[in-house]
Coordinates of C-alpha atoms in Angstrom, one line a residue:
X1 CA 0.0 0.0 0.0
X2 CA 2.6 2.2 0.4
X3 CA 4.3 2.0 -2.1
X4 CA 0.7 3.1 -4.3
X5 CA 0.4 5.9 -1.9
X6 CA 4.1 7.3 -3.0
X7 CA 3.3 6.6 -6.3
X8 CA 0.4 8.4 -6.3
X9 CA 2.1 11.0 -4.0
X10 CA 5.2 11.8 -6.7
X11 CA 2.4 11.8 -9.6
X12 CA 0.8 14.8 -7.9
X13 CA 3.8 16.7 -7.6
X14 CA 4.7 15.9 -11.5
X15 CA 1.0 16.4 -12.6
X16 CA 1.2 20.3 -10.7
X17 CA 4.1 21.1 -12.7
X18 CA 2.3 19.8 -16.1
X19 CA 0.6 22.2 -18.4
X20 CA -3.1 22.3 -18.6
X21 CA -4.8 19.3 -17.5
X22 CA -2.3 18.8 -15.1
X23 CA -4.0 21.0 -12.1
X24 CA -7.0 18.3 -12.2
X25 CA -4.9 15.6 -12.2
X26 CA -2.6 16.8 -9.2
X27 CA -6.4 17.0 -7.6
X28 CA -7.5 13.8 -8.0
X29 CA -3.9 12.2 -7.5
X30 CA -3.2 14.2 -4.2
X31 CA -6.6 12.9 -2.7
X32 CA -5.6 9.8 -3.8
X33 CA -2.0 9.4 -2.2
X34 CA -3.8 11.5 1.4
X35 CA -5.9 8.2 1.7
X36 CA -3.9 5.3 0.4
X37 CA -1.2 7.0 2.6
X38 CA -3.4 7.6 5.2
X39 CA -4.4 3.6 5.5
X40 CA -0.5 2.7 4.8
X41 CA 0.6 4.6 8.3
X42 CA -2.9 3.3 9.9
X43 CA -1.4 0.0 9.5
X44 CA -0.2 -1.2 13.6
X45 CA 1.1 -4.5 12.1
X46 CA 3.1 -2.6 9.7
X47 CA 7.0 -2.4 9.9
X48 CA 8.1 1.1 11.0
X49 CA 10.0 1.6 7.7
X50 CA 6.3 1.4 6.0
X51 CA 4.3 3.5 8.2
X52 CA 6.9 6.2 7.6
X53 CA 6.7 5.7 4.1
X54 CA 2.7 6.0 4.3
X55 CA 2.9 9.2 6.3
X56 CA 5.5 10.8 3.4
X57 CA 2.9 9.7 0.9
X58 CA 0.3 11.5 2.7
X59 CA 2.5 14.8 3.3
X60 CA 3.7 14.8 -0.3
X61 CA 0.0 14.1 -1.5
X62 CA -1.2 17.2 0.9
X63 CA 1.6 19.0 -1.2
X64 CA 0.6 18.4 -4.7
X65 CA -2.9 18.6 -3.9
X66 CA -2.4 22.2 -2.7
X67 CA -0.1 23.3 -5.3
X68 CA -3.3 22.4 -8.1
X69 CA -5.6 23.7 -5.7
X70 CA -3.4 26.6 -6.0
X71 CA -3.2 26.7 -9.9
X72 CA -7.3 26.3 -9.9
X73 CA -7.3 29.4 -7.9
X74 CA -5.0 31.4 -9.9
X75 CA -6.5 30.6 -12.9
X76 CA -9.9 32.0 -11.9
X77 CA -8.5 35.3 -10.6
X78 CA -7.0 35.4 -14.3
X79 CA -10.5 34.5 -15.9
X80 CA -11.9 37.1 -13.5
X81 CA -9.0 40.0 -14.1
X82 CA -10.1 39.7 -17.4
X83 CA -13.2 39.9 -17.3
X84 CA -13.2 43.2 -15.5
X85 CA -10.9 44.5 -18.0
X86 CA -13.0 44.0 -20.9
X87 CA -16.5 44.2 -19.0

């Protein structure tokens, strides 16, 4: 499981530097590597080296899911800078 939730984790962070579609796909990855990493560090019976590497997953999820919640917002104060200037 943890080794999903760092995939998904490192996706995010790719996917927020990516043009265009990327900002959605940092979304939906970054919610994706918070749970799986979540449940990887939830894991009692788990070796300590793998509930460390769930709760990295989770922080670097957190991270990429910010940084294309961030785009998100930037892109509508563009959209809405605009429209001001031509409205």
């Amino acid at each position: 499981m943890q080794r999903l939730a760092l995939v998904l984790a490192f996706g995010a962070l790719i996917a927020a530097a990516m043009p265009t579609p990327g900002l959605y796909l940092a979304l939906g990855l970054g919610i994706g590597a918070m749970g799986t990493g979540w449940i990887a560090f939830r894991t009692r019976t788990a070796a300590g080296f793998a509930r460390l590497a769930g709760a990295a997953a989770f922080t670097l999820g957190m991270v990429g899911f910010l940084l294309g919640a961030l785009r998100v917002v930037l892109a509508l104060a563009a959209i809405r800078h605009l429209e001001r200037m031509l409205g």
